Structure formats: structure tokens, C-alpha cells
PDB file of C-alpha atoms in Angstrom:
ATOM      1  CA  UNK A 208       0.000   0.000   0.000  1.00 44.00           C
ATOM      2  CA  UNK A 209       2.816   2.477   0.534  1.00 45.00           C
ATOM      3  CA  UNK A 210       4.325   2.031  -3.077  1.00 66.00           C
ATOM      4  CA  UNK A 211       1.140   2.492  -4.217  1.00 64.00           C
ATOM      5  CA  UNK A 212       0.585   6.173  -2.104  1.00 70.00           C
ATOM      6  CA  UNK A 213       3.990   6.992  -3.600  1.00 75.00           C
ATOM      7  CA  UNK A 214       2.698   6.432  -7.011  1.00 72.00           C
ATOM      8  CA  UNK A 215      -0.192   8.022  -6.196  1.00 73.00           C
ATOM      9  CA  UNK A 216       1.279  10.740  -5.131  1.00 77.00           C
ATOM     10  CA  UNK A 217       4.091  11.277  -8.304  1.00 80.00           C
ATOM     11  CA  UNK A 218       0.941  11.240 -10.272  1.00 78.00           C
ATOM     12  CA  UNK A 219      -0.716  14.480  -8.077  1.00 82.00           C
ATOM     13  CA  UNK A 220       2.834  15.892  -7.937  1.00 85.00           C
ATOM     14  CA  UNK A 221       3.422  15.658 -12.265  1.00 85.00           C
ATOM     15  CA  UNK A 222      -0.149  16.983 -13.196  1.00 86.00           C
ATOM     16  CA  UNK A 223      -0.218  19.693 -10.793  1.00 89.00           C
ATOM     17  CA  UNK A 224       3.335  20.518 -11.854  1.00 88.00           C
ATOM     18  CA  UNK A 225       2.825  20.401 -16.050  1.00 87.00           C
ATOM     19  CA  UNK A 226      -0.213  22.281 -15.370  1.00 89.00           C
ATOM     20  CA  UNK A 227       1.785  25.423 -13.535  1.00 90.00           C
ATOM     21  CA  UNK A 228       4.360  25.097 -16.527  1.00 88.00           C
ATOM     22  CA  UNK A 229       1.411  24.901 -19.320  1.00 87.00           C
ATOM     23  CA  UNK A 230      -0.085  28.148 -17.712  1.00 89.00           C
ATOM     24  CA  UNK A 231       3.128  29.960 -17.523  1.00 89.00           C
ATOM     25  CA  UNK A 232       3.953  29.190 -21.087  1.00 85.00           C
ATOM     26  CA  UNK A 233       0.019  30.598 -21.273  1.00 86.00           C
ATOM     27  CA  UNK A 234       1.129  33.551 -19.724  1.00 88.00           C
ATOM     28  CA  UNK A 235       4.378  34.380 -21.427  1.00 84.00           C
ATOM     29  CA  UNK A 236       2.874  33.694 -24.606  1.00 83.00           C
ATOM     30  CA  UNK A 237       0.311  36.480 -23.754  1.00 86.00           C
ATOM     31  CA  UNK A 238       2.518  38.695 -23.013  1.00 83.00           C
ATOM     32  CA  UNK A 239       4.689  38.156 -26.419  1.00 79.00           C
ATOM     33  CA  UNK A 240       0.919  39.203 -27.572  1.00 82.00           C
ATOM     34  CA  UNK A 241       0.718  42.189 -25.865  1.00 83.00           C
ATOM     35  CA  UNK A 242       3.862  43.820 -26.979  1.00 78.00           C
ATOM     36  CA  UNK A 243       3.797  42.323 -30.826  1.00 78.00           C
ATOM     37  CA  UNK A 244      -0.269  42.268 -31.715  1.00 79.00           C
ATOM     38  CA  UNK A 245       0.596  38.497 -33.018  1.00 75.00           C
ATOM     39  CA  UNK A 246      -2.242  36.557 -33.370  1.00 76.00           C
ATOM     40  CA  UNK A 247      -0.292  33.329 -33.336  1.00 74.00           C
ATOM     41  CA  UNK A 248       0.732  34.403 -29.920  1.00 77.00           C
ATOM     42  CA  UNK A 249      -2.929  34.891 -28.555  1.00 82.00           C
ATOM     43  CA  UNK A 250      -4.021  31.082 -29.981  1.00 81.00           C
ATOM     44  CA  UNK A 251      -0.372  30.018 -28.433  1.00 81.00           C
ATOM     45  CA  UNK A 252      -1.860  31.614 -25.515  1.00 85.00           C
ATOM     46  CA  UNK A 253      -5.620  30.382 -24.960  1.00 87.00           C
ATOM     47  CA  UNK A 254      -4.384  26.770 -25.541  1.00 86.00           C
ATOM     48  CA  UNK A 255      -1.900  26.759 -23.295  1.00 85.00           C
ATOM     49  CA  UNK A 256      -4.345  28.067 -20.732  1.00 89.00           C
ATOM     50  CA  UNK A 257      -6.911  25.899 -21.392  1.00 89.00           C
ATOM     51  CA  UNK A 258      -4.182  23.261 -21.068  1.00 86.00           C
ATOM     52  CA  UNK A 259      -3.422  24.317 -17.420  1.00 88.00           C
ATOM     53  CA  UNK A 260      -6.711  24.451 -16.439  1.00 88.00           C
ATOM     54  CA  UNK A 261      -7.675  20.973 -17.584  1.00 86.00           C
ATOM     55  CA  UNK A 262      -4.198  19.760 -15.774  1.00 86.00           C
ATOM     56  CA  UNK A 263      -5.037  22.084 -12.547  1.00 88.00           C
ATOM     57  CA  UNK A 264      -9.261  20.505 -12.752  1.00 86.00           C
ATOM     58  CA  UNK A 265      -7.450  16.938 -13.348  1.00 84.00           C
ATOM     59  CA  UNK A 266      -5.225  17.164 -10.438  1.00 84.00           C
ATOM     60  CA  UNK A 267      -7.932  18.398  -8.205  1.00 85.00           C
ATOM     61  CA  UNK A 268     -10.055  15.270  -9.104  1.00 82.00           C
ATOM     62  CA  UNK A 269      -7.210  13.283  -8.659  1.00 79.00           C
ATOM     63  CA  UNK A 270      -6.702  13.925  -5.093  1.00 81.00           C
ATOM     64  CA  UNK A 271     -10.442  14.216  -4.481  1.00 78.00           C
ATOM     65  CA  UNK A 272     -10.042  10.200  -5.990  1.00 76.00           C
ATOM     66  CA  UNK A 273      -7.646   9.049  -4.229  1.00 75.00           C
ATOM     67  CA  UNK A 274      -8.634  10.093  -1.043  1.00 75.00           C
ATOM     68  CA  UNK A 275     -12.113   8.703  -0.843  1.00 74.00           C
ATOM     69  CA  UNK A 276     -10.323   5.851  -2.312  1.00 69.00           C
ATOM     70  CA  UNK A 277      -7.855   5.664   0.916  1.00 68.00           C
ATOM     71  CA  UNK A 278     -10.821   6.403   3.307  1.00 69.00           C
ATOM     72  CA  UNK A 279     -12.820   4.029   2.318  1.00 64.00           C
ATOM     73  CA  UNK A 280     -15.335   6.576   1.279  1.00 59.00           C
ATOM     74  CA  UNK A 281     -17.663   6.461  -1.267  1.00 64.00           C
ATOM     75  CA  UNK A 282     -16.349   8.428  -4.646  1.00 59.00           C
ATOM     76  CA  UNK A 283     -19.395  10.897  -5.960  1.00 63.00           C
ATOM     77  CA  UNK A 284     -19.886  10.019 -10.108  1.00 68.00           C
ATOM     78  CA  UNK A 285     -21.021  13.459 -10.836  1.00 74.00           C
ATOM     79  CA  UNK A 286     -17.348  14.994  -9.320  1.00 71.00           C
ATOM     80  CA  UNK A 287     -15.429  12.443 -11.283  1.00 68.00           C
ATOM     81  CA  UNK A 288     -17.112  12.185 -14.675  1.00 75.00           C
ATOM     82  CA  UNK A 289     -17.819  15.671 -14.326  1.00 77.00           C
ATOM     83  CA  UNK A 290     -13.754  16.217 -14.287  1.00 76.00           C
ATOM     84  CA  UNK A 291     -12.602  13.492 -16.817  1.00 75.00           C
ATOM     85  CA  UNK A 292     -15.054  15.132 -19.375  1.00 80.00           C
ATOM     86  CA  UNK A 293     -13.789  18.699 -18.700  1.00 81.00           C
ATOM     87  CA  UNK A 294      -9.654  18.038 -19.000  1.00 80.00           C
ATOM     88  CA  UNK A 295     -10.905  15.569 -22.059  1.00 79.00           C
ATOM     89  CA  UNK A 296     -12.781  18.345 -23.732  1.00 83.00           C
ATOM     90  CA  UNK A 297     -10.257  21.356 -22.686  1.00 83.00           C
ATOM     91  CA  UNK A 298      -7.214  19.334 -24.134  1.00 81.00           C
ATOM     92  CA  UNK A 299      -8.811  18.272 -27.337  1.00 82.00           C
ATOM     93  CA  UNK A 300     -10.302  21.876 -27.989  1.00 84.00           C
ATOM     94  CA  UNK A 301      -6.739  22.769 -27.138  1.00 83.00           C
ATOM     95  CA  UNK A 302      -4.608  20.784 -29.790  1.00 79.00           C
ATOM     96  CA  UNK A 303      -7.282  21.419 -32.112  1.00 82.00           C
ATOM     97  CA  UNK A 304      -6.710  25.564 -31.674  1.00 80.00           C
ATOM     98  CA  UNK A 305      -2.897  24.622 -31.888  1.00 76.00           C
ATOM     99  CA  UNK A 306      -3.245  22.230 -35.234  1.00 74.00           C
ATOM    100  CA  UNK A 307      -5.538  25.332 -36.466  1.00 72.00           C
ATOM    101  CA  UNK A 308      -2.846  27.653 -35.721  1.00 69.00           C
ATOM    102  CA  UNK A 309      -0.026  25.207 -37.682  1.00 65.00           C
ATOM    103  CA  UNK A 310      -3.132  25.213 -40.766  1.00 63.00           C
ATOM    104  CA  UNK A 311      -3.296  29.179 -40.723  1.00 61.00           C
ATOM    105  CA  UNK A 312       0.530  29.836 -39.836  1.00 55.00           C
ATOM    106  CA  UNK A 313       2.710  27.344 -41.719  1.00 45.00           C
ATOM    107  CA  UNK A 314       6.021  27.347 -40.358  1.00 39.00           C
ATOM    108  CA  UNK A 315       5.625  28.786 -36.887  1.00 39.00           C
ATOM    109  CA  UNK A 316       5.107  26.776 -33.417  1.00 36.00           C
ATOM    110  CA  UNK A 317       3.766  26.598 -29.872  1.00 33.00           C
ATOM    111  CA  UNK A 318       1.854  24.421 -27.418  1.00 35.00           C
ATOM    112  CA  UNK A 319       1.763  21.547 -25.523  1.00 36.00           C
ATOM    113  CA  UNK A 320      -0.567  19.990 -23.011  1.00 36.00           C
ATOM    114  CA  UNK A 321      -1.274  16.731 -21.791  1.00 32.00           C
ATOM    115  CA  UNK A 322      -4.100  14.590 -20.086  1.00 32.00           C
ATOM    116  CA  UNK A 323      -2.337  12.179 -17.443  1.00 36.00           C
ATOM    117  CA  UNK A 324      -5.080   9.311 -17.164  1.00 33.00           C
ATOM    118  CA  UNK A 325      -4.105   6.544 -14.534  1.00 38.00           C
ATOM    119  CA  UNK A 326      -5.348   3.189 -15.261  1.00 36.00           C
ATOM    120  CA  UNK A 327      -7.288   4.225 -11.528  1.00 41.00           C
ATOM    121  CA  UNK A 328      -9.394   6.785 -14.022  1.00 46.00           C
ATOM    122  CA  UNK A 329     -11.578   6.736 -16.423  1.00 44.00           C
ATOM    123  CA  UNK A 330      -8.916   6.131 -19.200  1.00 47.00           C
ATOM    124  CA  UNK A 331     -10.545   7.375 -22.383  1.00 60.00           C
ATOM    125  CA  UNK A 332      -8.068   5.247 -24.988  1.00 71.00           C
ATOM    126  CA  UNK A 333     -10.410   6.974 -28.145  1.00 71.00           C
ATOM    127  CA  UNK A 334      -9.365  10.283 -26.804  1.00 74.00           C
ATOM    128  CA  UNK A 335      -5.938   9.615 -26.771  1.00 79.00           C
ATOM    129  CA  UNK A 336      -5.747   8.303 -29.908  1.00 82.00           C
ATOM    130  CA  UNK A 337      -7.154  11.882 -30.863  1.00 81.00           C
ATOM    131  CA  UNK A 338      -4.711  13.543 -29.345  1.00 83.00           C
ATOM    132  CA  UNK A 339      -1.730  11.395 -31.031  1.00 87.00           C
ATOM    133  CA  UNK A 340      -3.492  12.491 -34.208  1.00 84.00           C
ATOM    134  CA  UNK A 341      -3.780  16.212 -33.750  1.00 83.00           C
ATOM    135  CA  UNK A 342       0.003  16.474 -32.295  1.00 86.00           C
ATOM    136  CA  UNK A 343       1.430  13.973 -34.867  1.00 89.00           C
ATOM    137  CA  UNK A 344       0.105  16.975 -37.068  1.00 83.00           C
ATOM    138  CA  UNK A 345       1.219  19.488 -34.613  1.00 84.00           C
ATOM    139  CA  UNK A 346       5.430  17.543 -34.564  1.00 88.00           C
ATOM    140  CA  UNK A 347       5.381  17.605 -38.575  1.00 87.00           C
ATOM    141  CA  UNK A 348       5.009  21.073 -38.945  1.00 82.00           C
ATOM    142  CA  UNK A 349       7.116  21.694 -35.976  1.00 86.00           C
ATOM    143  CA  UNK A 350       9.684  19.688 -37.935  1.00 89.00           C
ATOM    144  CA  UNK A 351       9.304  21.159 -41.266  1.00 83.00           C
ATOM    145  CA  UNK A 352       9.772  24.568 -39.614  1.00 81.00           C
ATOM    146  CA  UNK A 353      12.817  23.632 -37.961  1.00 84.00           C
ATOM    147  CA  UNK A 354      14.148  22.206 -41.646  1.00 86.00           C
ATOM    148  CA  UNK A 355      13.810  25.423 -43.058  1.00 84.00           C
ATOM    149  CA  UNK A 356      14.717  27.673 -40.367  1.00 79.00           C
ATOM    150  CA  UNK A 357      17.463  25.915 -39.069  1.00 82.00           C
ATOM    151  CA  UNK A 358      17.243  27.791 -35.428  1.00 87.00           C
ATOM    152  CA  UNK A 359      17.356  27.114 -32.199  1.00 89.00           C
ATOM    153  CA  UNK A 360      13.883  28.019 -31.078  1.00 85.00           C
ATOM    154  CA  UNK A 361      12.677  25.898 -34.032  1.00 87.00           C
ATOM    155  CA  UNK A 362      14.475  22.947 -32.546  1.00 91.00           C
ATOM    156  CA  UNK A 363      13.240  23.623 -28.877  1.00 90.00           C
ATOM    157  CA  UNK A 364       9.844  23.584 -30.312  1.00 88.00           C
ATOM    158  CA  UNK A 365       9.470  20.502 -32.518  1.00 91.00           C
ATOM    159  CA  UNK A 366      11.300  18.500 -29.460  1.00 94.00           C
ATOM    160  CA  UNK A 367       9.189  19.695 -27.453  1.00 91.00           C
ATOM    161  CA  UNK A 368       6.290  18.303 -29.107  1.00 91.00           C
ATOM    162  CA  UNK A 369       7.989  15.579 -30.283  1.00 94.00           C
ATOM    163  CA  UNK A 370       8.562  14.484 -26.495  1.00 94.00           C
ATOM    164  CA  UNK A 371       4.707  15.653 -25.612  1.00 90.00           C
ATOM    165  CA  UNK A 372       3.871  13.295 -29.007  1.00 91.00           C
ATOM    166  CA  UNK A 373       5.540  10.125 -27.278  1.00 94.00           C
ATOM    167  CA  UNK A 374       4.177  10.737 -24.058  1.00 90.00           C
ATOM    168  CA  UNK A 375       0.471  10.414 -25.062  1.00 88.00           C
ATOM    169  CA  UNK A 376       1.921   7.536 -26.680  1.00 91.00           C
ATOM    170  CA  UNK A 377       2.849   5.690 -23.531  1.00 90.00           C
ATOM    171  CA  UNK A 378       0.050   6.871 -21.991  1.00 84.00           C
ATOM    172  CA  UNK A 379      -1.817   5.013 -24.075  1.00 84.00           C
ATOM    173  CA  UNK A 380       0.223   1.858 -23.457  1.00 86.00           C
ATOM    174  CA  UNK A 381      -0.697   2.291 -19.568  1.00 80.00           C
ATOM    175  CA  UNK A 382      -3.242  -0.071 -19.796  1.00 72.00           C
ATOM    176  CA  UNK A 383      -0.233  -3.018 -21.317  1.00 77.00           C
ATOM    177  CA  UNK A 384       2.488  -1.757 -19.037  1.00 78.00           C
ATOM    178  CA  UNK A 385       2.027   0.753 -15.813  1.00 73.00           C
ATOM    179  CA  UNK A 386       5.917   1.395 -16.589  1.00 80.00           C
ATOM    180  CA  UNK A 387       4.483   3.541 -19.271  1.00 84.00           C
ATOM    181  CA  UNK A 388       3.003   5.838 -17.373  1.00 81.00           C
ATOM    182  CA  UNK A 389       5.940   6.730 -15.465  1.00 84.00           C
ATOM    183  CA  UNK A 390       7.963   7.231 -18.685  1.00 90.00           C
ATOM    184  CA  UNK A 391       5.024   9.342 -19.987  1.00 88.00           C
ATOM    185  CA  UNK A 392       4.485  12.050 -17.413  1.00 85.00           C
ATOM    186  CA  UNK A 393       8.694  12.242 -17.707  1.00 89.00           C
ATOM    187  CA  UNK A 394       8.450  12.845 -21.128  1.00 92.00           C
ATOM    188  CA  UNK A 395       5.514  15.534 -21.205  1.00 88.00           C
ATOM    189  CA  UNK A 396       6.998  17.474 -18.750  1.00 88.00           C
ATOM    190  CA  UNK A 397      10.582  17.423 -20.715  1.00 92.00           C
ATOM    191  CA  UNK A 398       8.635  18.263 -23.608  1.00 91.00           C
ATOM    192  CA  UNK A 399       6.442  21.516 -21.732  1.00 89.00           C
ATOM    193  CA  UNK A 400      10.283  22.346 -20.307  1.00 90.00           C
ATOM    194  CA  UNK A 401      11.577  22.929 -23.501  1.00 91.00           C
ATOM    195  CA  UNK A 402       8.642  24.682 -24.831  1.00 86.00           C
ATOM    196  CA  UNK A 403       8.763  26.947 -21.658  1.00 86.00           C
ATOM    197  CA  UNK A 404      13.100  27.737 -22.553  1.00 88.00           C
ATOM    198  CA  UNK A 405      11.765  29.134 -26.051  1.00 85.00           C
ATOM    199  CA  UNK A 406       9.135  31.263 -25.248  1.00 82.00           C
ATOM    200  CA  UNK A 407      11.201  32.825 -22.228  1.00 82.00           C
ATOM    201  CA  UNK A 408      13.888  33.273 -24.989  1.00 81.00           C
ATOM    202  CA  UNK A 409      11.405  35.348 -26.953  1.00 74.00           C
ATOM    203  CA  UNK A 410      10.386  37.045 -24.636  1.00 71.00           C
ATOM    204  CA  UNK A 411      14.032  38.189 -23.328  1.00 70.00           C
ATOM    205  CA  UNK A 412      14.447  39.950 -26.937  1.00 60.00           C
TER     206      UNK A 412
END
């Protein structure tokens, strides 16, 4: 029972974590908006937010979860399904804004997000498999950026959602391996890291 609390408890730790990185890329990414009028910057922006908040509503069931789940109390369906269906909602409407953004703005970048789902959830494979979809789109035009611009920035953003790609990956392997899952909250928060270096290096110019 105590490895499980400690699992239990990386899980709390990594959402609650990503989700104060997603809304501070949110926030930087606003203010790159406010002193250039970019529009990219404003989608950038919103689905970062949105990202946080899912993470930050996500987290907040989590806990509620797990402890009913250690006190032997009875978990409410309304407070749980209720929160699955908001992070699952926030995070698809947010890598759809972003693969939007890549449609309208070729060869520019931002985002990230994430929607850790414990096997102890209601794991949602069909959404995930969504989500691999919209940022497989989202890493390809990250990567064709990067092959014509040949910057750093570039680079820091297709990794980034290159390591955000293989974490939803794993995530969806959860169910095979619980490994997974461990390898996949390490990866999207490497991935929201490097995403979080290149818009603070914007924002320093």
C-alpha cells in the first residue's frame, strides 16, 4: 500500500506541476501578444491556458479520488465524470486551436498539453488516440519549420512536441504496461520544459 501512495502521489505531484508550466507558457505567450499584436501568440496563448486548467481541474479530481479511495469513502460520479469530461474536452479543444494555428501559420510553433489518465481513471483510450493524431500533425510542422529555419527556437519547439507526441503515446500503453506511465508524465513534462526555454527566450528579446 505504501508504493502504491507513492505512485499516487508522483501522479498528483506531475499533473499539478505540467499544469503550472502549461499556464506559464500561457502567460508568457500572452505577453509576447501584448507587446507584438501576433495573433499566433494569442491562440499560443488560450491553448496553453486551457491546457493548465484541464491539468489544474485533473489534479484536483485526482486527489479528491484518491482520497475517498484511501478512506474508504464512497467516490461521488457526478465529481469524477464531471472532471474526466472537462480536462478531455479542454485538451482536445486545445490541440485542435494549436493544429488550427499550424493550418493558418505554416512554419511557426507553440503548445503543448497533456491529459495524465491513470489506469485508476476513467482512461478514455479513443481520446488519446485523438490527441496522437492532432500532435502527430502538430510535430510535422514543428519539424518542417525547424528544416527550413534551421534555429534554435525551431528545434526547442518541434522536441518539445515531439517528447509531448511520445508521451500520449505511452500513456496510451498504460493499460499493457504501468511502466508507461511513469515514462510518460517524464516525457511531457521534458517536452512543456523545452517549450517553456523558447518562449522565455522570446520574450528576453
Amino acid at each position: 500500500m505504501m508504493s502504491l501512495r507513492l505512485f499516487l502521489g508522483f501522479d498528483v505531484f506531475m499533473v499539478f506541476v505540467s499544469s503550472i508550466i502549461a499556464l506559464t507558457i500561457g502567460y508568457y505567450a500572452g505577453k509576447g501578444y501584448k507587446l507584438t499584436s501576433e495573433k499566433l501568440l494569442l491562440y499560443l496563448s488560450l491553448s496553453f491556458s486551457l491546457l493548465g486548467v484541464s491539468l489544474l481541474v485533473d489534479g484536483l479530481v485526482s486527489i479528491y479520488f484518491y482520497l475517498s479511495m484511501f478512506k474508504g469513502a464512497q467516490v461521488s460520479r457526478i465529481v469524477f465524470m464531471a472532471g474526466n469530461v472537462i480536462t478531455s474536452i479542454a485538451e482536445v479543444a486545445a490541440f485542435t486551436l494549436l493544429a488550427y494555428t499550424y493550418v493558418r501559420y505554416s512554419f511557426i510553433a507553440a503548445s503543448s498539453s497533456f491529459l495524465p489518465i491513470l489506469m485508476f481513471k476513467n482512461y478514455n483510450p479513443l481520446v488519446e488516440i485523438v490527441l496522437i493524431f492532432l500532435l502527430s500533425y502538430i510535430t510535422i510542422q514543428t519539424s518542417i519549420s525547424y528544416g527550413w529555419r534551421k534555429e534554435l527556437n525551431s528545434l526547442l519547439v518541434f522536441t518539445g512536441f515531439l517528447f509531448i507526441l511520445l508521451a500520449h503515446i505511452f500513456f496510451l500503453l498504460t493499460s499493457i504496461y504501468m511502466f508507461c506511465y511513469i515514462l510518460a508524465h517524464t516525457l511531457q513534462l521534458l517536452g512543456f520544459i523545452f517549450l517553456l526555454v523558447m518562449l522565455l527566450r522570446v520574450n528576453r528579446r
